[in-house]
PDB file of C-alpha atoms in Angstrom:
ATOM      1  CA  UNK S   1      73.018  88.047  -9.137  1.00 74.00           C
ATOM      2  CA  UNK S   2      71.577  89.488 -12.387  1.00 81.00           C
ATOM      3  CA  UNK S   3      75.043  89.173 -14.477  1.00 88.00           C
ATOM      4  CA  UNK S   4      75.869  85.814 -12.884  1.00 89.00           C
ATOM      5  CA  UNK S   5      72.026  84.210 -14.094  1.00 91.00           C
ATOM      6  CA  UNK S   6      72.788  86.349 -17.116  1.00 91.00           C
ATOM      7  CA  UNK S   7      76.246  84.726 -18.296  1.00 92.00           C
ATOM      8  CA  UNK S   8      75.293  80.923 -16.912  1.00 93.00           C
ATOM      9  CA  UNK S   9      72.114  81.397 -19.041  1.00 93.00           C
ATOM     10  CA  UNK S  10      74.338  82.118 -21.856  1.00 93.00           C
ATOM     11  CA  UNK S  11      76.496  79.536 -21.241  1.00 95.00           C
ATOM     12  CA  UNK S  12      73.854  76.647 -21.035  1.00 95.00           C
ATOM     13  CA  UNK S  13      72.550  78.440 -24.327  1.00 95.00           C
ATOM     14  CA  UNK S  14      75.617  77.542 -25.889  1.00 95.00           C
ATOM     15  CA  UNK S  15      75.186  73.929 -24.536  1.00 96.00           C
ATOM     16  CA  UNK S  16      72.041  74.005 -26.104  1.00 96.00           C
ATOM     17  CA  UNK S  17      73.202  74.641 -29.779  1.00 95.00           C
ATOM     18  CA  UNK S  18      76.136  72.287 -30.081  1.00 96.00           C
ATOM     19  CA  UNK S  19      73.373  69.660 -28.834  1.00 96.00           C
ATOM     20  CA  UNK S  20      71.176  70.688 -31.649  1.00 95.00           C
ATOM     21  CA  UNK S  21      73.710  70.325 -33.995  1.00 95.00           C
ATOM     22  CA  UNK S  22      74.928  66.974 -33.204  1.00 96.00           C
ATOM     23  CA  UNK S  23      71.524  65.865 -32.962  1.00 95.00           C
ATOM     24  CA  UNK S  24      70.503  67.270 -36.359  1.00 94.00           C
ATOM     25  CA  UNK S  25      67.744  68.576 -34.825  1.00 93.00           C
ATOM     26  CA  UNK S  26      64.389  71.341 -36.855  1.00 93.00           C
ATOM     27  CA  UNK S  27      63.990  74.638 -36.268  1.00 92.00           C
ATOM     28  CA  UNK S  28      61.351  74.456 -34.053  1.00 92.00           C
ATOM     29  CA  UNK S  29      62.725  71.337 -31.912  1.00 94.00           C
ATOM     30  CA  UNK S  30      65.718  73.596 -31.298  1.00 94.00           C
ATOM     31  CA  UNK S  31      63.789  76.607 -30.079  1.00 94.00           C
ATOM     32  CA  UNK S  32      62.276  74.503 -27.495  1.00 94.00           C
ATOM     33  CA  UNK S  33      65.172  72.790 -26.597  1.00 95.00           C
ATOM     34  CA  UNK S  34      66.962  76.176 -25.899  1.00 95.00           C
ATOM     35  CA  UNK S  35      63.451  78.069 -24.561  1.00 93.00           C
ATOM     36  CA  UNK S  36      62.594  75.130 -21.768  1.00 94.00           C
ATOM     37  CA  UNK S  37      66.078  73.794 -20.868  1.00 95.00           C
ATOM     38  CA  UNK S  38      67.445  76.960 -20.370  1.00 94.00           C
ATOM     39  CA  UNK S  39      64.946  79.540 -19.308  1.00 92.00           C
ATOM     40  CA  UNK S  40      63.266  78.190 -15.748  1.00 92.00           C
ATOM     41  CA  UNK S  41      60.292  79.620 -14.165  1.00 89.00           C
ATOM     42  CA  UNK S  42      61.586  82.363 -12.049  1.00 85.00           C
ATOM     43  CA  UNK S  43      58.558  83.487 -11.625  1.00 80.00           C
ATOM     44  CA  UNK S  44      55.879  81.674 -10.404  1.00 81.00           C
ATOM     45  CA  UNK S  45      58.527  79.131  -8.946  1.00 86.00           C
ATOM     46  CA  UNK S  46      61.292  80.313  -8.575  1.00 87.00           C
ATOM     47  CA  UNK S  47      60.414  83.206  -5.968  1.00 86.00           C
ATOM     48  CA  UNK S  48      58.046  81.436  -3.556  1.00 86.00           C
ATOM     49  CA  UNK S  49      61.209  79.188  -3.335  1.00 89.00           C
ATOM     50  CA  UNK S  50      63.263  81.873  -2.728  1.00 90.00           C
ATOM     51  CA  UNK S  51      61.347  83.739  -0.251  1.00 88.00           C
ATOM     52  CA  UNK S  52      60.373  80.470   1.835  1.00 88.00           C
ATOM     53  CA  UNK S  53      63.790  79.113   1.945  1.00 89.00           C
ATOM     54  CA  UNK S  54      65.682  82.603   2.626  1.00 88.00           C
ATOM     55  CA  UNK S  55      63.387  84.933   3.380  1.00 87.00           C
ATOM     56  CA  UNK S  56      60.511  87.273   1.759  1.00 83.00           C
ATOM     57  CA  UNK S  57      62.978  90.474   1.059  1.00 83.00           C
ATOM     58  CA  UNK S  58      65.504  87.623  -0.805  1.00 82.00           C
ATOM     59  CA  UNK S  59      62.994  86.597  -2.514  1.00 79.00           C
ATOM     60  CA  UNK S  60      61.627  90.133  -3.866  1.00 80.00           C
ATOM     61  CA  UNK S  61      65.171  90.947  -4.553  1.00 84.00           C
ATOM     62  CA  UNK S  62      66.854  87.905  -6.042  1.00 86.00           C
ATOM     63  CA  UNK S  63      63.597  86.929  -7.883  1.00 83.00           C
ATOM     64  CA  UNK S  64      63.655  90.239  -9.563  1.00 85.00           C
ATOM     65  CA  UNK S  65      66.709  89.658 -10.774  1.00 87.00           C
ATOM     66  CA  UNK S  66      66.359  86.284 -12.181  1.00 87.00           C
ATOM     67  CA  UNK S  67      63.512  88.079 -13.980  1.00 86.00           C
ATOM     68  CA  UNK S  68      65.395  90.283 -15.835  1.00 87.00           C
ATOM     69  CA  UNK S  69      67.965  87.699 -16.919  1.00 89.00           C
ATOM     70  CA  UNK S  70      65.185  86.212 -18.029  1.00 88.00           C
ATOM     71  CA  UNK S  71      63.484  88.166 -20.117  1.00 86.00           C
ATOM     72  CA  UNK S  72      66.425  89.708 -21.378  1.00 88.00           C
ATOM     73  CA  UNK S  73      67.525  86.625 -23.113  1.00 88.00           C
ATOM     74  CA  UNK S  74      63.672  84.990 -23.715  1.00 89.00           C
ATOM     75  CA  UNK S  75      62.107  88.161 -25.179  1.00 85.00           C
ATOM     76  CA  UNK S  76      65.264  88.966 -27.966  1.00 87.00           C
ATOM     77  CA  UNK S  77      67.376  85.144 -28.534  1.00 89.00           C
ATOM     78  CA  UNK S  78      64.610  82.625 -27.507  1.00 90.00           C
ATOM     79  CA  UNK S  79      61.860  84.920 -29.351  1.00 87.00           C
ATOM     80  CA  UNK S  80      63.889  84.819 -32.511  1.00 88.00           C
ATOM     81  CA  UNK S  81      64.866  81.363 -31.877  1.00 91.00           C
ATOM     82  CA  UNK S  82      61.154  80.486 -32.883  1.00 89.00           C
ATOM     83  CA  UNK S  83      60.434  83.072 -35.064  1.00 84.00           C
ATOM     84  CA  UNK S  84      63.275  84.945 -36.988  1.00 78.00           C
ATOM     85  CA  UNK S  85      61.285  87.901 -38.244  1.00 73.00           C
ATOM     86  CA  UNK S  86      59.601  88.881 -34.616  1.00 63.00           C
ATOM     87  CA  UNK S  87      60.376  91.996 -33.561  1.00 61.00           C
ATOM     88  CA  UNK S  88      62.425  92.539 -29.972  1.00 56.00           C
ATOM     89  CA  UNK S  89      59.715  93.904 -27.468  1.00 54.00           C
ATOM     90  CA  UNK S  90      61.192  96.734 -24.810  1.00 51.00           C
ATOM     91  CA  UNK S  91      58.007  96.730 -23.362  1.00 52.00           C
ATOM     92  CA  UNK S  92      58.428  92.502 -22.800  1.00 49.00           C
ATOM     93  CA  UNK S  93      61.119  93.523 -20.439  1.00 48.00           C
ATOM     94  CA  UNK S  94      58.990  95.098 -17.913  1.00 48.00           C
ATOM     95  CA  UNK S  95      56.406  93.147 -18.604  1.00 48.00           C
ATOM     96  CA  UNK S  96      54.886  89.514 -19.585  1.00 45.00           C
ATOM     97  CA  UNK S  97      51.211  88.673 -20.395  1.00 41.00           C
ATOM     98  CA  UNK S  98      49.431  86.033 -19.420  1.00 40.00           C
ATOM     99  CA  UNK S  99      48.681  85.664 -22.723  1.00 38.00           C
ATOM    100  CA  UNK S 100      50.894  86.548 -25.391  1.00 37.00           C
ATOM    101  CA  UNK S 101      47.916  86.863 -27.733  1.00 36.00           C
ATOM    102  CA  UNK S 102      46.294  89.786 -26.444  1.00 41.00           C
ATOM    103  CA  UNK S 103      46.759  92.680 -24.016  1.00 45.00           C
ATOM    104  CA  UNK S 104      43.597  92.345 -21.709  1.00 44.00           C
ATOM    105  CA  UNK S 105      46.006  91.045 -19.145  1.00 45.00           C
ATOM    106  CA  UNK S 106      49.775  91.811 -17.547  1.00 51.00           C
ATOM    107  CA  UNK S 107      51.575  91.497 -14.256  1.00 50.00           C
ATOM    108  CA  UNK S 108      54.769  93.340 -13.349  1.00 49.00           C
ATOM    109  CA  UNK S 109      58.115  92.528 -13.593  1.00 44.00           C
ATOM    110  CA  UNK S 110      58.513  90.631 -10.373  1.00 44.00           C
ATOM    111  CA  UNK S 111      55.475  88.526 -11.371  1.00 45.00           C
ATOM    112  CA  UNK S 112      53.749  89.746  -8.496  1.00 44.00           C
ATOM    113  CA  UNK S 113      50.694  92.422  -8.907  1.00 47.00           C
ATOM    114  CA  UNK S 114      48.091  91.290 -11.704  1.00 50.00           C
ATOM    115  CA  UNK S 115      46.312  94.389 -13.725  1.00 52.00           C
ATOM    116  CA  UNK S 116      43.204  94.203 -16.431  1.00 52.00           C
ATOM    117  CA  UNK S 117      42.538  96.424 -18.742  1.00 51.00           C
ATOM    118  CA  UNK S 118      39.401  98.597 -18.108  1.00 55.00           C
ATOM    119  CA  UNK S 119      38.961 101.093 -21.243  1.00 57.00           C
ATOM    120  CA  UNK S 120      42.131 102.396 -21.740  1.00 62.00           C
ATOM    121  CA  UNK S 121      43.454 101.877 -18.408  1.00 61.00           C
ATOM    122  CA  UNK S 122      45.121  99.001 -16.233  1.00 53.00           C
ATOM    123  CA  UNK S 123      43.430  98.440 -13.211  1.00 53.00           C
ATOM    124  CA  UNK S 124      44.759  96.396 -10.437  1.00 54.00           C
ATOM    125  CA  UNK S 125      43.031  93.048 -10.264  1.00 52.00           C
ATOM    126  CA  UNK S 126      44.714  91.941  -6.964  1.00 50.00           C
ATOM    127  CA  UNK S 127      47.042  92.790  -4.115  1.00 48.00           C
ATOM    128  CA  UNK S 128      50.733  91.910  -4.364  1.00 47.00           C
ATOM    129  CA  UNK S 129      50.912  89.848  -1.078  1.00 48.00           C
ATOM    130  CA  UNK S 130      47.301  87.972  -2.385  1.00 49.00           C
ATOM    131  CA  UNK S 131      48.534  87.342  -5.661  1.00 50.00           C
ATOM    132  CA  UNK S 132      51.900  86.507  -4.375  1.00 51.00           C
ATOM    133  CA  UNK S 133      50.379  83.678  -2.321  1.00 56.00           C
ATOM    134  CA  UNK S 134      49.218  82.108  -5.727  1.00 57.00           C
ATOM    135  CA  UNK S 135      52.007  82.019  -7.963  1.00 53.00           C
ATOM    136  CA  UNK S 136      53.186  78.533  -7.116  1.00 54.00           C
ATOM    137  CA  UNK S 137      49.581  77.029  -7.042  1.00 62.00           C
ATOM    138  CA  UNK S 138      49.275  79.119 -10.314  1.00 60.00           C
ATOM    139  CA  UNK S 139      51.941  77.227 -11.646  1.00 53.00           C
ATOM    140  CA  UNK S 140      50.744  73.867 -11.101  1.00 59.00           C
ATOM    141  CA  UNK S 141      47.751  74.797 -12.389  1.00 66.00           C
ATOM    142  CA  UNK S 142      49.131  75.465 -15.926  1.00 60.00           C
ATOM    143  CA  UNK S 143      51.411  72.478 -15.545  1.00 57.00           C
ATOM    144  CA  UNK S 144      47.812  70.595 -15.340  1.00 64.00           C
ATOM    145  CA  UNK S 145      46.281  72.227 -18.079  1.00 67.00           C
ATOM    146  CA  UNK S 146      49.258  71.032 -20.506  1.00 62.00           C
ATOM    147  CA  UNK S 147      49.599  67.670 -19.089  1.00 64.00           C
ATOM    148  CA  UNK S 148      46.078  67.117 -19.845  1.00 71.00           C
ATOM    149  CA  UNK S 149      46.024  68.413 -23.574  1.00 69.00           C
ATOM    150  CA  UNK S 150      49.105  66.024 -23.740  1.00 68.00           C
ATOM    151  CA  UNK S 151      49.263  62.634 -24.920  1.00 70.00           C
ATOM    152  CA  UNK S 152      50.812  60.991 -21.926  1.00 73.00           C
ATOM    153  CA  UNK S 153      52.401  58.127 -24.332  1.00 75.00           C
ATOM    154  CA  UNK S 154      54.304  60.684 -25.824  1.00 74.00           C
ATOM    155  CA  UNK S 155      55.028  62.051 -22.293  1.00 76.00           C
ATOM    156  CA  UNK S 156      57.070  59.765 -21.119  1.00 82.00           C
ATOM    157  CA  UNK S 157      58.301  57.670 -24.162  1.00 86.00           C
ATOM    158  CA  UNK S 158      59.580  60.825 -26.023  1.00 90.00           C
ATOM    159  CA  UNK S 159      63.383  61.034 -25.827  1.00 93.00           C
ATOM    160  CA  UNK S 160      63.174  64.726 -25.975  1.00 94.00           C
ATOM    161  CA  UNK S 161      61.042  65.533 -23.438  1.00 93.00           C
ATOM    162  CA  UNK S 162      63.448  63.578 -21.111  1.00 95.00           C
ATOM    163  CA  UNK S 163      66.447  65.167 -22.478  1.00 95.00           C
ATOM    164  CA  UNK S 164      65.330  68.732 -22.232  1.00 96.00           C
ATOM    165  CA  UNK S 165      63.895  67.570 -18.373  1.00 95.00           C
ATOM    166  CA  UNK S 166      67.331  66.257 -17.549  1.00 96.00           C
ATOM    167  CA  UNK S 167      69.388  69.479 -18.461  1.00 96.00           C
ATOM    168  CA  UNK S 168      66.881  71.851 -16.981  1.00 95.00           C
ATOM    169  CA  UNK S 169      66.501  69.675 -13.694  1.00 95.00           C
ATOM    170  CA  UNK S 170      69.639  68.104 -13.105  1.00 95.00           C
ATOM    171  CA  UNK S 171      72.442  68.417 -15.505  1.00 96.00           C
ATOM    172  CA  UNK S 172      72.067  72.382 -15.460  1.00 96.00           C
ATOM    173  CA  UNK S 173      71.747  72.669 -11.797  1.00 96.00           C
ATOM    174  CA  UNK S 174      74.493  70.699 -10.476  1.00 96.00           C
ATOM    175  CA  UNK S 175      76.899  72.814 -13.116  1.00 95.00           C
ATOM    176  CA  UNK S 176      75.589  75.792 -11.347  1.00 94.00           C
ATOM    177  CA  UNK S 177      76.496  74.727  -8.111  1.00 94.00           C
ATOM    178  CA  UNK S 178      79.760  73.371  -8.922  1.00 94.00           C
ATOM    179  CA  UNK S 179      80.359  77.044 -10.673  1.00 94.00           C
ATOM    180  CA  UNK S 180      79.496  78.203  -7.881  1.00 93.00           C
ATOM    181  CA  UNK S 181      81.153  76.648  -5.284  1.00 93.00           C
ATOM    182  CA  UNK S 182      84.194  77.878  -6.257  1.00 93.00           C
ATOM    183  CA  UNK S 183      82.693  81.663  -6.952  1.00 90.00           C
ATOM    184  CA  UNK S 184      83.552  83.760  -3.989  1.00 91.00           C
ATOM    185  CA  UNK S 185      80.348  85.296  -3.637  1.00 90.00           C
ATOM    186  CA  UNK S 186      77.934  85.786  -0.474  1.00 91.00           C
ATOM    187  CA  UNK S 187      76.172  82.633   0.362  1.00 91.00           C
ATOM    188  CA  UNK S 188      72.642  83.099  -0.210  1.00 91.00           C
ATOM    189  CA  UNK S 189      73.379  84.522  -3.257  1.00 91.00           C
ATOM    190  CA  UNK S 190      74.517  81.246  -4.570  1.00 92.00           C
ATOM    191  CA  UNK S 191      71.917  79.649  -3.054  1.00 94.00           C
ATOM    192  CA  UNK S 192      68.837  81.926  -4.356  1.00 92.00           C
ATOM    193  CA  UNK S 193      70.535  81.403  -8.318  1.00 93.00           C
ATOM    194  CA  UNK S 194      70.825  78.040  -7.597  1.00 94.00           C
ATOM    195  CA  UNK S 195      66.916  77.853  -6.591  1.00 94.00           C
ATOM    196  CA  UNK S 196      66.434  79.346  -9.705  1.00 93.00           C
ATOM    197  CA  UNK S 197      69.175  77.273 -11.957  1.00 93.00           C
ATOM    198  CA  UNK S 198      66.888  74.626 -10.299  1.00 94.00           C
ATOM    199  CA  UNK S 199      63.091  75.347 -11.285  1.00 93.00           C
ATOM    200  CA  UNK S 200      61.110  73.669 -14.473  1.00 92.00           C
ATOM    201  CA  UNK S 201      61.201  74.926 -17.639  1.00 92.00           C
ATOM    202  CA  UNK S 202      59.180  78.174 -17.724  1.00 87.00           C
ATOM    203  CA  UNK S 203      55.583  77.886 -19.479  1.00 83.00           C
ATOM    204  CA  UNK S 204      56.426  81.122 -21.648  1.00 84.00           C
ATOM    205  CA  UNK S 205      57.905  78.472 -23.449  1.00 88.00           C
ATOM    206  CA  UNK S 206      54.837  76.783 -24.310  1.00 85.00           C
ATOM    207  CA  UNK S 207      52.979  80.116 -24.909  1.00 82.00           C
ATOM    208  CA  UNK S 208      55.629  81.063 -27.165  1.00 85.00           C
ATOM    209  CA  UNK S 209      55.590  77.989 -29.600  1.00 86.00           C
ATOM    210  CA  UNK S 210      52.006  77.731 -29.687  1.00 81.00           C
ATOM    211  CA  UNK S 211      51.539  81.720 -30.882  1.00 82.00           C
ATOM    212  CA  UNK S 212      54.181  80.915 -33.332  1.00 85.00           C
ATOM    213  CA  UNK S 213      52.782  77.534 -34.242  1.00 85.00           C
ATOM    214  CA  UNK S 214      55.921  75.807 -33.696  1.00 86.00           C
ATOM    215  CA  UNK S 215      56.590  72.487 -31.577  1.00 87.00           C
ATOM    216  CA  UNK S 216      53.571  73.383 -29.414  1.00 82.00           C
ATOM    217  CA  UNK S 217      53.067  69.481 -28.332  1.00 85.00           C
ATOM    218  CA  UNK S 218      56.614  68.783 -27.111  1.00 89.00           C
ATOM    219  CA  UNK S 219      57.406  72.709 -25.426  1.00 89.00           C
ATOM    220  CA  UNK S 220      53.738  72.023 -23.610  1.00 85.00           C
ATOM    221  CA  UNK S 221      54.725  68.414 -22.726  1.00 89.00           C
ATOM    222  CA  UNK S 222      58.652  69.713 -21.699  1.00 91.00           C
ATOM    223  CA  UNK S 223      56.853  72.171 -19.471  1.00 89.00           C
ATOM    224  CA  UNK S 224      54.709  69.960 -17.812  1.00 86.00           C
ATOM    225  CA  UNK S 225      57.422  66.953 -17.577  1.00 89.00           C
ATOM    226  CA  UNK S 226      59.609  69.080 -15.978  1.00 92.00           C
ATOM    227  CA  UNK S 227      57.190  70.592 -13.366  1.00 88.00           C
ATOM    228  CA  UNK S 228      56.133  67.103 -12.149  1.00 86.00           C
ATOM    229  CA  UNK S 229      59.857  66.215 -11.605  1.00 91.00           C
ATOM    230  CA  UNK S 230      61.019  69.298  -9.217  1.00 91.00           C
ATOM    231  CA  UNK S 231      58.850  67.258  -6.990  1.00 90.00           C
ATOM    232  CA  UNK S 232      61.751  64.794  -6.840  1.00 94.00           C
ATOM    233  CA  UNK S 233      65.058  66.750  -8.175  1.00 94.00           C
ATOM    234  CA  UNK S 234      64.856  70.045  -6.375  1.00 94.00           C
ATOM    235  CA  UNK S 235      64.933  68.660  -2.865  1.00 94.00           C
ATOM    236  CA  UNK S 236      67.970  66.416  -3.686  1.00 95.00           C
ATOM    237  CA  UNK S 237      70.085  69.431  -5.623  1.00 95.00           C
ATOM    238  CA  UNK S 238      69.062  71.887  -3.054  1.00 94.00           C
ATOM    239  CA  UNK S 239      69.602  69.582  -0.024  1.00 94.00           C
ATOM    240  CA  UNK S 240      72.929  68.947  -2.204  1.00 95.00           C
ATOM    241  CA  UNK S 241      73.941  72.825  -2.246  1.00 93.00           C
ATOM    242  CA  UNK S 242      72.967  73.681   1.118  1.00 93.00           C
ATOM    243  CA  UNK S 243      75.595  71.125   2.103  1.00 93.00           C
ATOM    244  CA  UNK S 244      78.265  72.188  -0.291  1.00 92.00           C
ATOM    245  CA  UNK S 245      77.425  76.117   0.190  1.00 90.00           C
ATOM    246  CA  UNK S 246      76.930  76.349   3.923  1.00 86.00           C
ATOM    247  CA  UNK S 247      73.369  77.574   3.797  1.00 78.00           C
TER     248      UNK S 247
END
């Protein structure tokens, strides 16, 4: 699952770039094109979905690998993407703050156990199966907290905003599942990566381009855009791929 999430992410990335370039777009407005229409929110999305459509161990097992791809690519390209001179992070593998501004506060890799740091020790601030039960609502939350820092003018008259939401939400989903309709590989496989190929743009996104100061507005407003419109898009691609895959 890993190197399939791994060379579709790539591939989208590519997408991505020629867009840029045709569109003559900044620095910045290319980072966030690149950071929210490719990278989706594996975590706090993506593996609720996962483990309440196939199953808690799919979930924890597939979710942990769309992690990975993930951060692989968010923590070395993306990062650079907005800022050429950062330095790749080993540690950001492993982990991801809640805040990228300070490190008071961490979870895991599979987004589920949430530590604070006590002295010079990380103590456990919740349970995995507690904290696990929050992640989507989590989500939303954050979604809420951009949308209303937002001007919602800009929201839903900025061409931008609905281009990055169409490629993360649609566009990039159904060329997953036509990819892999023809990939002979298990099943639920397919379907967990195309769960994933089918959450909003991850709010690391955001984070990322307000630390760096760059295109905050339109990576917080992609963020929340998207989020609101899984309501509508990922029951019709899933529905979609459970017909097509079998599932």
């Amino acid at each position: 699952g890993y190197v399939v999430l791994e060379i579709f992410y790539i591939l989208t990335i590519g997408i991505c770039l020629v867009l840029s370039r045709a569109m003559h777009l900044t620095r910045g407005q290319k980072a966030v094109l690149v950071g929210a229409a490719v990278m989706p929110n594996s975590a706090f999305i993506g593996i609720p979905l996962i483990s309440a459509l196939l199953g808690s161990e799919a979930g924890a097992l597939y979710g942990a690998a769309g992690i990975m791809a993930y951060n692989i690519l968010f923590f070395t390209y993306v990062q650079h993407l907005f800022d050429p001179e950062a330095k790749v992070s080993i540690k950001a593998f492993l982990y991801f703050s809640g805040s990228m501004e300070n490190d008071f506060f961490k979870t895991d890799f599979t987004g589920e156990a949430y530590y604070v740091k006590q002295g010079d020790t990380w103590v456990s601030l919740l349970g995995p199966s507690i904290t696990g039960n929050t992640t989507t609502p989590l989500a939303l939350m954050i979604a809420g907290g951009m949308l209303a820092r937002s001007d919602l003018k800009k929201l839903v008259t900025n061409p931008m905003v609905w281009l990055i939401t169409a490629l993360r939400c649609v566009v990039f989903p159904l060329g997953f599942l036509a990819a892999l309709y023809f990939l002979p590989l298990d099943r639920t496989l397919c379907m967990a990566i195309l769960i994933l190929a089918s959450c909003p743009a991850g709010s690391l996104t955001a984070v990322l381009a307000k630390q760096y100061d760059t295109e905050g507005e339109l990576a917080s407003q992609a963020v929340a855009h998207s989020t609101l419109s899984i309501l509508i898009s990922v029951p019709l691609v899933l529905s979609l791929g459970s017909t097509l895959l079998g599932i």
